[in-house]
Structure formats: structure tokens, C-alpha cells
XYZ file of C-alpha atoms in Angstrom:
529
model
C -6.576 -20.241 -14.250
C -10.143 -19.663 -13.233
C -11.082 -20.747 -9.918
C -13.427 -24.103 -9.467
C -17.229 -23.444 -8.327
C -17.466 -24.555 -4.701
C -20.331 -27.608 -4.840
C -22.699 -27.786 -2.241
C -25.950 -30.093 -1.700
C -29.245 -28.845 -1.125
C -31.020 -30.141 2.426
C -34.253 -28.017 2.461
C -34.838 -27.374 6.673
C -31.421 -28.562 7.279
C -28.530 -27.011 5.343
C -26.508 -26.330 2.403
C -23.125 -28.295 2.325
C -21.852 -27.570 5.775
C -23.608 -24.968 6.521
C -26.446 -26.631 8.871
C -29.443 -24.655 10.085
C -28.785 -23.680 13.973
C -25.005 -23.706 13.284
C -23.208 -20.712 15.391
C -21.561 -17.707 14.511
C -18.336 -18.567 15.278
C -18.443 -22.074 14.447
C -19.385 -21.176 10.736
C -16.699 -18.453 10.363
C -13.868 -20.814 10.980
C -15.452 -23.238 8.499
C -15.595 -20.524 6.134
C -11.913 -18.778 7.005
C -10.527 -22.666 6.786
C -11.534 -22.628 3.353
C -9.597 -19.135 2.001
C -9.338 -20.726 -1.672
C -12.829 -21.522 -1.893
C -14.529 -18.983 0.318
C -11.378 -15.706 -0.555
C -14.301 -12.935 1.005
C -16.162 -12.802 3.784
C -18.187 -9.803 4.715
C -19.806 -9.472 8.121
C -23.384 -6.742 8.795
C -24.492 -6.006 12.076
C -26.247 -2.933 13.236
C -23.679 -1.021 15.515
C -26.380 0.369 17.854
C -27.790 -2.515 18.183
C -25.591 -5.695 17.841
C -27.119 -8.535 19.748
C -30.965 -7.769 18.746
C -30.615 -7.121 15.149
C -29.522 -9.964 13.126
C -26.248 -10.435 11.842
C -25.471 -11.460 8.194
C -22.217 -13.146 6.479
C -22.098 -12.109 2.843
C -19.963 -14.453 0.540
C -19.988 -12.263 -2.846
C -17.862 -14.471 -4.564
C -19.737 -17.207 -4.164
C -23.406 -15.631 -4.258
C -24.474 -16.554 -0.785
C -26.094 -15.002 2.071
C -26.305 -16.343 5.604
C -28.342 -14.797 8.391
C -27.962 -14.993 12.224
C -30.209 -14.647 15.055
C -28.960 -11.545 17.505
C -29.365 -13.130 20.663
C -27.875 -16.551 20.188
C -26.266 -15.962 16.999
C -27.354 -19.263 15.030
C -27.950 -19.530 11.489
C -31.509 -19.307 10.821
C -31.122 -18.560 7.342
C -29.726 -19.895 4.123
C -30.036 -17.716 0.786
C -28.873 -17.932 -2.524
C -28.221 -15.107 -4.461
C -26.285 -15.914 -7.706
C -26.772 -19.224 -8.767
C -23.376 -19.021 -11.020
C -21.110 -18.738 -8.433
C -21.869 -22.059 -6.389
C -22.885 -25.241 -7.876
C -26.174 -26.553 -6.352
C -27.223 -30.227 -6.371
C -30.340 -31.611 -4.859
C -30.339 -35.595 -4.601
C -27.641 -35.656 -7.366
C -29.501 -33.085 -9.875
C -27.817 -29.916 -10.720
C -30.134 -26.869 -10.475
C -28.302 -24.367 -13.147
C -25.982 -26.325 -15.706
C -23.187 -24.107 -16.081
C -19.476 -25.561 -17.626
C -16.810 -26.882 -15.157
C -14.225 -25.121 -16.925
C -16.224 -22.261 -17.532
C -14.619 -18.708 -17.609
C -15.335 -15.431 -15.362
C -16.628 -14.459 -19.095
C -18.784 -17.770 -19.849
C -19.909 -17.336 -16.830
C -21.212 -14.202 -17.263
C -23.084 -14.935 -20.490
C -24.515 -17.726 -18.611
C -25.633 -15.545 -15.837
C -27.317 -12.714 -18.039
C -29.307 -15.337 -19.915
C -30.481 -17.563 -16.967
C -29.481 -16.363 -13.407
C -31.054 -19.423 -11.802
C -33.651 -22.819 -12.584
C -36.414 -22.585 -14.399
C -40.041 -22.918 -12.800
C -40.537 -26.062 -15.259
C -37.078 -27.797 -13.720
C -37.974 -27.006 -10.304
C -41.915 -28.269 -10.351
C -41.616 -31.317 -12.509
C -37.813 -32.650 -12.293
C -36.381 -31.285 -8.177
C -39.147 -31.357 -5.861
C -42.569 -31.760 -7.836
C -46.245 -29.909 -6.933
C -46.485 -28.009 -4.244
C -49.199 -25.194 -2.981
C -49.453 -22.466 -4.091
C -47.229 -19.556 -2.847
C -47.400 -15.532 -1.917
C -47.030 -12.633 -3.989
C -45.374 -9.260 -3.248
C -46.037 -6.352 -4.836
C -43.115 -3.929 -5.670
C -43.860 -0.236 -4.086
C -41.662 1.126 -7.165
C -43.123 -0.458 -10.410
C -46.430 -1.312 -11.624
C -49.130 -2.917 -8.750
C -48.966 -5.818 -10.692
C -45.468 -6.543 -10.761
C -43.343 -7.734 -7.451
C -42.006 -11.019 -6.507
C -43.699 -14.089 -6.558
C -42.308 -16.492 -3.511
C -43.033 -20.160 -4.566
C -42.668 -22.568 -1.174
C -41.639 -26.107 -0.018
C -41.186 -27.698 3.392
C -37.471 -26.244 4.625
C -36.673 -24.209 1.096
C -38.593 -21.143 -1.069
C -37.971 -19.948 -4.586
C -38.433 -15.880 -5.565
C -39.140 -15.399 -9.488
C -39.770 -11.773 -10.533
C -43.175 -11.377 -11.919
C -44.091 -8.338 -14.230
C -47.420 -9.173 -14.540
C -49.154 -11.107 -12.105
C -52.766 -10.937 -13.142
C -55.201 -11.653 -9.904
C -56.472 -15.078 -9.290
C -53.991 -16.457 -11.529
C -52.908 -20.082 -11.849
C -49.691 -19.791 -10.430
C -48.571 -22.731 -12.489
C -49.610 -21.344 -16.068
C -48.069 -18.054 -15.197
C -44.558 -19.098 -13.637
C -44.245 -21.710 -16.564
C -45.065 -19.559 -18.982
C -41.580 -18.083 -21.547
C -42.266 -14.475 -20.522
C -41.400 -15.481 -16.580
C -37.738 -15.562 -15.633
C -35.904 -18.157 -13.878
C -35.981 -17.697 -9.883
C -33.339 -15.099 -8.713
C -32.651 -16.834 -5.495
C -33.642 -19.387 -2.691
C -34.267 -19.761 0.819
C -33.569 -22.610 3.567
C -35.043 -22.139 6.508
C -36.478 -24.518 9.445
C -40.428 -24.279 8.755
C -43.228 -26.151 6.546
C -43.145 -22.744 4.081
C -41.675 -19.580 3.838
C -45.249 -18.134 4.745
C -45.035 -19.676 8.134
C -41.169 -19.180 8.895
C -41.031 -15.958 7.560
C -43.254 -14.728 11.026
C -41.096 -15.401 13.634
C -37.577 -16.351 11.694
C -35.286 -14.655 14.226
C -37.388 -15.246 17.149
C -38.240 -18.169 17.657
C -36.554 -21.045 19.674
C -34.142 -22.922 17.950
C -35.344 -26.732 17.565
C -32.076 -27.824 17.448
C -29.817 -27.800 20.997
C -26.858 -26.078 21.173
C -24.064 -28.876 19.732
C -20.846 -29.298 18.040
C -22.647 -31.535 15.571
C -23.930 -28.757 14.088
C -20.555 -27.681 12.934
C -19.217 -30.701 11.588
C -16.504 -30.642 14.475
C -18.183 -33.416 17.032
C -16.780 -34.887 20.012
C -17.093 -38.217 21.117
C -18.863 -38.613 24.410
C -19.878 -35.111 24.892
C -23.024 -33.754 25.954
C -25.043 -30.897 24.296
C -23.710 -27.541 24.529
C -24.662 -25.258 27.626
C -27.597 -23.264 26.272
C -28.138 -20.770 29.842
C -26.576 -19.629 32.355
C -28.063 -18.999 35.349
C -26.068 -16.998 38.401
C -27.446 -17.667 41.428
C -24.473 -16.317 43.651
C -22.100 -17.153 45.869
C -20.415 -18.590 43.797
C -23.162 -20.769 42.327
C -24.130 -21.142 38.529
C -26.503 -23.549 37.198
C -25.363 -24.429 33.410
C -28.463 -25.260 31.771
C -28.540 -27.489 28.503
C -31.108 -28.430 26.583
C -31.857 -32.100 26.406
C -29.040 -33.300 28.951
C -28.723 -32.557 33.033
C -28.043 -29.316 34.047
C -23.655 -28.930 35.837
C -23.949 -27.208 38.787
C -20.934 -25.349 38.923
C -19.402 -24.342 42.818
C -16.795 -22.072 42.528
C -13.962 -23.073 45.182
C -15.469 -26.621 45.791
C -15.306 -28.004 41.610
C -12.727 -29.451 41.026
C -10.623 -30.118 37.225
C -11.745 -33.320 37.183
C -15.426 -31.947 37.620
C -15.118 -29.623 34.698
C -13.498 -32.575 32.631
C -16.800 -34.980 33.623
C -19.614 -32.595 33.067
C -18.402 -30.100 30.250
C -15.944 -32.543 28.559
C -11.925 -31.586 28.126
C -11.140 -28.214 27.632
C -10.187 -26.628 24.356
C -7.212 -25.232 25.412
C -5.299 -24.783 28.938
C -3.572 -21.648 29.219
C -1.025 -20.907 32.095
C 0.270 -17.383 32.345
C 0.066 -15.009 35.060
C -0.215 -10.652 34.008
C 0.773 -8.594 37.311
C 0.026 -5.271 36.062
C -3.395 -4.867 37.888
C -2.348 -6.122 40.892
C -1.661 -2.920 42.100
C -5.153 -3.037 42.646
C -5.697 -6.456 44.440
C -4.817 -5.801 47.982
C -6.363 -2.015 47.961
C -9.637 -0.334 47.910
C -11.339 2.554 46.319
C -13.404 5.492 47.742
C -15.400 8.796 47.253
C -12.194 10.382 48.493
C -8.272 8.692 49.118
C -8.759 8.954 52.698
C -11.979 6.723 53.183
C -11.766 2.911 52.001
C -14.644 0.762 50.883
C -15.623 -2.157 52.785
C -14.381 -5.466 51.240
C -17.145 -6.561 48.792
C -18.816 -3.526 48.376
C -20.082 -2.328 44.745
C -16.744 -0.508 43.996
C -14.541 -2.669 45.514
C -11.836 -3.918 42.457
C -9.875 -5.709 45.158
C -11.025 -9.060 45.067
C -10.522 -9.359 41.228
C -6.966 -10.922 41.040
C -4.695 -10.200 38.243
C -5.680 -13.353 36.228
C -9.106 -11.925 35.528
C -8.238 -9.663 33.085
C -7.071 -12.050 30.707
C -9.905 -12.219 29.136
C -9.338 -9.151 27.067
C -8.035 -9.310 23.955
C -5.011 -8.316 21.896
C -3.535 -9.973 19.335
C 0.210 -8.209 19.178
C 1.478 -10.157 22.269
C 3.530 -12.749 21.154
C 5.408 -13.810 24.523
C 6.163 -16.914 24.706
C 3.325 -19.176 27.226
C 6.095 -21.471 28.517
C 8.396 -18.480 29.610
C 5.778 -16.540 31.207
C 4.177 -19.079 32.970
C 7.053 -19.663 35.169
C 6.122 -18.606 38.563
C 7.982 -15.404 39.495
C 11.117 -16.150 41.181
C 10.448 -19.672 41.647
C 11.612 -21.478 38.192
C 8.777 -23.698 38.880
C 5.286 -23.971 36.640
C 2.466 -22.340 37.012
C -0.068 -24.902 38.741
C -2.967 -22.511 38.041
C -4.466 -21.635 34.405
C -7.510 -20.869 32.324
C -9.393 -24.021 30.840
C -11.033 -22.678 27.688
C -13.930 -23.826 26.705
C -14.501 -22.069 23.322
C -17.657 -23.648 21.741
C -19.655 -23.203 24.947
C -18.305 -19.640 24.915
C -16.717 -19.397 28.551
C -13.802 -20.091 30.520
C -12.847 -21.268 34.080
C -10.155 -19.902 36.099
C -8.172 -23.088 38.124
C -6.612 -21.580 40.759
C -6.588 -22.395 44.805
C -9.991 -21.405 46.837
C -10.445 -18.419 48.014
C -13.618 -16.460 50.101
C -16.609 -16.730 48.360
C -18.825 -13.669 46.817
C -22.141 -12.657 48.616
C -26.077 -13.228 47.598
C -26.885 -11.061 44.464
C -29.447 -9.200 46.869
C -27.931 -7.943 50.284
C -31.403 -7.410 51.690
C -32.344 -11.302 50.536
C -29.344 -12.027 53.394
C -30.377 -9.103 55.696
C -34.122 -10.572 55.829
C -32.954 -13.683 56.399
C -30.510 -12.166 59.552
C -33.546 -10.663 61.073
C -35.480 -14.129 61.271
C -32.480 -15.950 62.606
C -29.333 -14.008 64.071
C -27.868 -17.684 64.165
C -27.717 -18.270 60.230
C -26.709 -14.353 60.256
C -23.989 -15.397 62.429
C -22.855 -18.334 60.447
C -23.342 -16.430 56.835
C -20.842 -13.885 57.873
C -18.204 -16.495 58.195
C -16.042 -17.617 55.383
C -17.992 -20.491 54.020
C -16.488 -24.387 54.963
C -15.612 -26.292 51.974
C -15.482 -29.584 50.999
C -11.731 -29.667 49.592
C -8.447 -28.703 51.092
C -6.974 -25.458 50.536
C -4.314 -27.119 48.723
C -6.748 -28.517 46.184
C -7.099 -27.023 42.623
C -11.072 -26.066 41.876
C -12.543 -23.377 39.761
C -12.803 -20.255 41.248
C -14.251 -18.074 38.362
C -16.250 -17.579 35.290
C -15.716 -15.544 32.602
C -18.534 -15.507 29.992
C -18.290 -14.258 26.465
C -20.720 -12.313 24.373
C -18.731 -12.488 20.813
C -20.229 -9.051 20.362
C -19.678 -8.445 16.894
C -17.484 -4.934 16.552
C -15.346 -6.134 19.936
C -11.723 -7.213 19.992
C -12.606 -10.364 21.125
C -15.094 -10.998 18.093
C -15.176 -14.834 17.121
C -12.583 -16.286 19.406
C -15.772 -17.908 21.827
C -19.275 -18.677 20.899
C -21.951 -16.155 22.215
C -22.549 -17.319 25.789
C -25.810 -16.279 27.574
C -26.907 -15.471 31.147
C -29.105 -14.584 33.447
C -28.999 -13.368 37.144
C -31.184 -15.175 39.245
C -34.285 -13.940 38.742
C -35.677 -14.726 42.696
C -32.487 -12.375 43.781
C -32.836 -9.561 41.490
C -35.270 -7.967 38.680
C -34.700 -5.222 36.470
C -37.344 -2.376 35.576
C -38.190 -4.348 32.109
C -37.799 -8.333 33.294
C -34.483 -10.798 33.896
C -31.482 -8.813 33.492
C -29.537 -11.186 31.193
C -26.525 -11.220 28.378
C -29.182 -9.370 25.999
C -29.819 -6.240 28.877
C -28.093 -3.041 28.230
C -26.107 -2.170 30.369
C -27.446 0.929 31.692
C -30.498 -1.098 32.612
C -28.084 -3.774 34.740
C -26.199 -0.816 36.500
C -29.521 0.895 37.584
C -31.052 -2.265 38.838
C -27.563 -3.383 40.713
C -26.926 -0.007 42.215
C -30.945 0.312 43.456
C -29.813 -2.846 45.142
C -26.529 -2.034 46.506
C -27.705 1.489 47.422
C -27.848 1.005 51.141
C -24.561 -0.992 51.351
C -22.350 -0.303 52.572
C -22.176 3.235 53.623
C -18.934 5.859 53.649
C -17.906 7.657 56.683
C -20.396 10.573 56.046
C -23.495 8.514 55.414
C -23.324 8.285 51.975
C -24.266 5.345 49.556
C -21.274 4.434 47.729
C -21.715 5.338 44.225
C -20.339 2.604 41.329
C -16.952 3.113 40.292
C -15.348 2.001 36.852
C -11.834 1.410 34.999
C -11.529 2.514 31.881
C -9.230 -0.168 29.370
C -8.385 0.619 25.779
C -8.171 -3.293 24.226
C -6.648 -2.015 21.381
C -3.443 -1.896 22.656
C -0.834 -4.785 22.042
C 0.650 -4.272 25.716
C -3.338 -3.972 27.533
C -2.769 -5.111 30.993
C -4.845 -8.858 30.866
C -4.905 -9.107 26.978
C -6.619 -12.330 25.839
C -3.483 -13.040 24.601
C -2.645 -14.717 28.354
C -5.984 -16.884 27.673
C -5.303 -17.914 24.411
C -1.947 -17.737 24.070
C -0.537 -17.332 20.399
C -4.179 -18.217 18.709
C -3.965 -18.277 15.523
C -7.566 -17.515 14.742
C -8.222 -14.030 13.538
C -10.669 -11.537 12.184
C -7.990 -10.157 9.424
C -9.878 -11.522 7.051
C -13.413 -10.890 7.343
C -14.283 -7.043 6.516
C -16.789 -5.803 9.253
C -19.363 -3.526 7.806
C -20.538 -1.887 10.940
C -18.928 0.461 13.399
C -15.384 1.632 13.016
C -12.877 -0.051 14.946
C -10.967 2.784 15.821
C -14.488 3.611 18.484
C -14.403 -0.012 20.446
C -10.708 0.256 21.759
C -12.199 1.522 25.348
C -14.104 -0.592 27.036
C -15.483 0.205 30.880
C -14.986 -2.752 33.929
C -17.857 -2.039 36.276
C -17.474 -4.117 39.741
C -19.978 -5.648 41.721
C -19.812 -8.235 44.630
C -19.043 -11.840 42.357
C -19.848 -9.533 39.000
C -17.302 -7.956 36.934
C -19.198 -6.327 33.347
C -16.853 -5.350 30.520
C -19.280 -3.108 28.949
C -18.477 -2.070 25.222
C -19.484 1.762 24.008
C -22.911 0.674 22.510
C -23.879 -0.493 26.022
C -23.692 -4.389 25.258
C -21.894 -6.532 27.849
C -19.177 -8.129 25.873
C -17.594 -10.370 29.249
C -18.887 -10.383 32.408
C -16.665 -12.272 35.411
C -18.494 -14.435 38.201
C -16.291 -14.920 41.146
């Protein structure tokens, strides 16, 4: 029995069906995964080297679309249609290519090789009427005057392959004429013509805020989605959104009912405790075994509790949540978890306060000392909060980069950060969620250089863990975030890097700042504490 043609309307500058124009990554693959029958492949392009800058495309072969992402933010910026046979198109109830309901994979072949898409004649006088006229593009391999001939409307574009395109033609009496072919494809985008858009397409700023609106899936009372992140330290992050007030989030002073208020109720809430780093809680590391760190120094893993490392992923531990969350040797529940917030692509460890991290900049504190020993004196001291140590409040971040290639591909959106830029500066601007890397470690270590010092003199030089996340049984698998999550990546190929090369990733440690840092030098979680 052949398989029914998925029918979507047209929206020029908004959409196609469900697929809406500033849409994320993630919230358009599980539309697209919900939908096997309709939507059976789904191929994902990135550039391996390069995954956040570049953008990324979804493929749907079997049903002749192409959708292209931003890097950075990972919205859809782009709609294109490549085979008209394999989708039905409407625009305000009129089809564009008449092809049979019952059609076969045969008839619909025929009807393919004789007309691949509308005519210029259906287009300009029945769909969307005059219009100005549009660009050509001459082919480098064929004849000067053949190429591609781009005709454009506010929010949508049509390509038609022109032979002969004689110069200062009427575009009119040439696309309208029998020896031009139907268009081979069309464009939505967010811009009065494709000669405009096409400039800055993956660049510029989204006009639409960050919201579950634009994925069909939206709450009621919820504000906009978070759209920056700004680290300020000790324990301070501003959560920046576009057309609502800014959460200021405290880290052992908010409180549940805080996150609930400003960021809406979580996802999920995960309760599960993994004890295999805690080896490494209550210790500290060193140029050599006999000469400790002091607490909160750049190499210091000690004040990252087990818990943190659930953030990296696995999908072959199946333990039961229930079970596991009993507290060891207690029979009693686990009162802290993870609240996962998976649309703004983060989650918030619950847990009991603890001491809070440092400034980002030592010498920002140490400048401040030599003006006035008595806020030096008071700094040093753990830092009075407003709730009882008894009271549950959120005591860290963990923000997601959905690099595309990682383990933990498509369970969050793509959050993005920035350290506070008055604190610290890297050598090319703000380090943020789109540095490398190598460029964040510099800057932080330049920093950090003069503090604190071993027994010989010596700066303390960064140290690192090394994790393979490709192991069911990884110490902190995402697994104890998400539980049993049924949301995979089986089913989207990944036309990119091999897998087997992103099983290691390397936890670098900074006072507040843990970076998971994939092989391609992209930050694919970074911890605020």
C-alpha cells in the first residue's frame, strides 16, 4: 500500500505546517521523530570541526524537504522545498503541484519527470500574483547565460532553471514562456525577499523570542524562554529573556517554589543519587600526592559533589529511579533531585545550601581587600543567607549546549552563556557558550595564575578528568537526570563525525565552573556552583 503524501500549508515568513520559522533544534526533531509514519528518515549535517558556527541542516528525503539551523542558537531560519512530489503543498486552500491521492511510487515518478514543481503562470496569476522582479545566477559549469533564476515574495522565493536568460529580459515573458521549466524548489525565510534575507540569514537576530509557541507545545501561563545567560559569580546568574523580566537566580538562597514562579514547573524531577565520584569530594589534587590544593583553587574537583555528574549521558542504564533514589541505608526518599528544564536547555540541582563559589576574577576581590580590609574580612567568611540550612534551594546549574555529534544530542535545547563580562575578558571578546575552549582555559588560567600558589612557589597549573560517555555504566550518566527517557537519537542518521571519536570528553574545574569540553573544543555542559 503506498504511503499518503504528508500535507502541509504554505505561511511565507512564518512556516510550513508545523514547522514555524525560529522553531529550535530540538523542539523540531521530536515533532519530526513523533511522526515515524509520516516523516520514516531523518538525516542530520553539521560540520564536525565546527558544530556551533556552521549551520546545521535536517534532510527529510522522503518527503523532499530541507530545513536549516542557525549554529549558535540553533533555530530554524530556513524552510526549502526540494521535490514537490513528495509533500503536498497548499497555499490558502490551492494546491501548488496536482499530483493523485492514490498515486503510486511509479505515478509519481512520471509525474515528477514531467513537472517537478508549479508552473511560473500558476504561481504569478493564480497563488500570490505580481511581484518585482527577481535575481539571476549564473552557473560556473554551463553556458554564461544559463543559471538559476530566483523569483521573490515577502517570506517565500521560487528557483526555475533558466538555459537562456538573455540580458535585460522581461522576466515575465521569459519565465512564462513553454521552453522554461517549472520551479525546482522554494524558500521560506523571515525577510521582504530572498535578496535581502539571503545577506545575513544565519546571522542575524531572531525576531521571534525564544518560546514554546513556536513548537506547537505551549504552556499556559508561562513566560518566554530564557534567551542568555549571564554568570556573574558567586553563585549569581542573571537569566535574561527577551520581552519578559529577567530571574535572578541565587544559588543557596532560591528556593523550589522560586524556580516554579519565575521559570514555570519543571519538565521532569529526577531523584537519584551516583556515588562513584565521590571518592573525589572530600579530597584534593596537586602537582605532586604530597602537596594539596587550597579549597577553591583552579584544580580543586572537591567541591563538585557526586550529583553533578549526572548530567552526562548514557542511555544503557535502565535502573529503576524509585529504587535508587532511596537514600543509602536509610529506606527513606531522596529529598534532593534535578528539576529539568528541557526547553530552556538547563537544569537545577535542589539540594541543601552549601558555601558559595568565589568572584570570577580573584584580583576583582583582592582590589577590593586593599581599599577596605573590613569587606576583605567579611568576604572571606561563608556568606549569611536568607533561608535555614534545613531549607531546600538550588544550589547549581548545569547548562546544555546540544552539541550536535555529543551523547547528549537533543535531550535539552541549546542553552547559551556568558561570563560576566566586567569580571573577565578573553583575548577575542565575551567568553561565552560559542568560545572554544582553548580560548576559555587561556583566559581562566591568566586569571587564576597567581592563585593560589604550591609549596614551592609555583602557580598551580589546570588539572582535568578524562570520562568516556559512551559507556552504559559512566559514573554520572544522564541517565540519573533523566531517568528512563525515552527520547533518542536511534533514529536520525548523523552525517558528521563518527561516534566512535566523542566517547571522551575532558571536565576542566574552576572555582563555581565545571566545562565538559567535547574533542572539537566546543563546551557541550558547563556546571555553575
Amino acid at each position: 500500500m503506498a504511503q499518503s503524501r504528508p500535507s502541509l500549508p504554505i505561511n511565507p515568513g512564518k512556516g510550513l505546517g508545523f514547522l514555524l520559522l525560529g522553531g529550535s533544534l530540538r523542539d523540531v526533531l521530536v515533532r519530526l521523530k513523533a511522526q515515524p509514519n509520516v516523516f520514516p528518515t531523518i538525516n542530520l549535517e553539521y560540520a564536525p570541526e565546527q558544530p556551533i558556527h556552521a549551520p546545521i541542516n535536517l534532510n527529510l528525503p522522503s518527503n523532499g524537504l530541507r530545513l536549516r539551523f542557525d549554529g549558535p542558537d540553533q533555530r530554524l531560519r530556513l524552510i526549502e522545498v526540494i521535490d514537490f512530489t513528495k509533500t503536498s503543498l497548499t497555499y490558502k486552500g490551492i494546491e501548488l503541484v496536482k499530483v493523485p491521492e492514490n498515486a503510486s511510487p511509479i505515478g509519481a515518478a512520471a509525474v515528477a519527470s514531467e513537472a517537478n514543481g508549479p508552473a511560473f503562470r500558476h504561481i504569478y496569476s493564480k497563488l500570490f500574483g505580481p511581484t518585482f522582479a527577481g535575481e539571476f545566477y549564473a552557473s560556473s559549469s554551463q553556458p554564461q547565460d544559463s543559471g538559476t533564476y530566483v523569483l521573490s515574495y515577502p517570506g517565500i522565493a521560487f528557483s526555475f532553471a533558466a538555459h537562456r536568460w538573455p540580458k535585460n529580459a522581461d522576466f515575465v515573458s521569459v519565465l512564462s514562456s513553454p521552453a522554461t521549466s517549472p520551479a525546482n524548489s522554494l524558500s521560506i525565510f523571515n525577510g521582504s525577499s530572498w535578496e535581502e534575507a539571503r545577506q545575513d540569514l544565519f546571522t542575524r537576530t531572531c525576531p521571534h523570542p525564544r518560546s514554546l509557541a513556536l513548537s506547537g507545545r505551549s504552556k499556559e501561563s508561562c513566560p518566554d524562554g530564557i534567551e542568555l545567560l549571564v554568570i556573574q559569580g558567586k553563585g549569581q546568574v542573571e537569566m535574561r529573556r527577551r520581552s519578559s523580566p529577567a530571574f535572578h537566580l541565587r544559588l543557596g538562597e532560591s528556593t523550589p517554589q522560586d524556580l516554579v514562579t519565575n521559570l514555570g514547573p519543571p519538565d521532569a524531577i529526577y531523584r537519584k543519587h551516583d556515588r562513584r565520584l565521590s571518592i573525589h569530594k572530600d579530597r584534593t589534587f596537586s602537582h605532586s600526592d604530597n602537596t594539596p590544593l587550597n579549597p577553591g583553587s583552579p584544580g580543586q574537583f572537591g567541591s563538585i559533589s557526586d550529583t553533578d555528574r549526572s548530567s552526562i549521558s548514557t542511555a544503557t542504564d535502565y535502573s529503576s529511579p524509585d529504587e535508587d533514589a532511596i537514600i543509602e541505608g536509610s529506606g527513606t526518599l531522596a529529598v534532593e533531585c534535578f528539576y529539568n528544564y528541557f526547553d530552556h536547555g538547563f537544569d537545577i540541582f535542589v539540594s541543601y545550601p552549601s558555601i558559595l563559589s568565589p568572584s570570577l576574577n580573584p584580583s576583582l576581590r583582592n582590589s577590593a581587600e586593599s581599599k577596605r580590609t573590613e569587606d576583605s574580612t567579611q568576604d572571606q567568611k561563608p556568606i549569611e543567607r536568607s533561608v535555614p540550612g534545613n531549607q531546600l534551594v538550588a544550589t547549581k546549574l548545569l547548562l546544555h549546549g546540544n552539541i550536535p555529534g555529543s551523547h547528549a544530542f537533543n535531550r535539552h535545547r541549546r542553552s547559551r552563556w556568558v561570563l560576566d563580562q566586567d569580571q573577565v575578558q578573553g583575548p577575542n571578546g565575551p567568553l561565552d557558550s560559542e568560545t572554544p575552549f582553548s580560548d576559555i582555559l587561556h583566559s581562566l588560567k591568566d586569571i587564576w595564575r597567581n592563585t593560589p600558589a604550591d609549596d614551592d612557589g609555583r602557580a598551580i597549573t589546570q588539572k582535568h578528568m578524562v570520562l568516556n560517555r559512551g559507556w552504559g555504566d559512566s559514573p554520572g550518566s544522564s541517565i540519573e537526570l533523566l531517568g528512563g527517557w525515552e527520547e533518542s537519537m536511534d533514529s536520525v542518521r548523523i552525517e558528521g563525525a563518527s561516534k566512535a571519536t566523542l566517547g571522551n570528553t575532558d571536565l576542566y574545574g574552576f572555582p563555581g565552573l565545571l566545562f565538559e569540553v567535547l574533542k572539537n573544543d566546543a563546551v557541550s555542559c558547563l556546571t555553575v556552583y
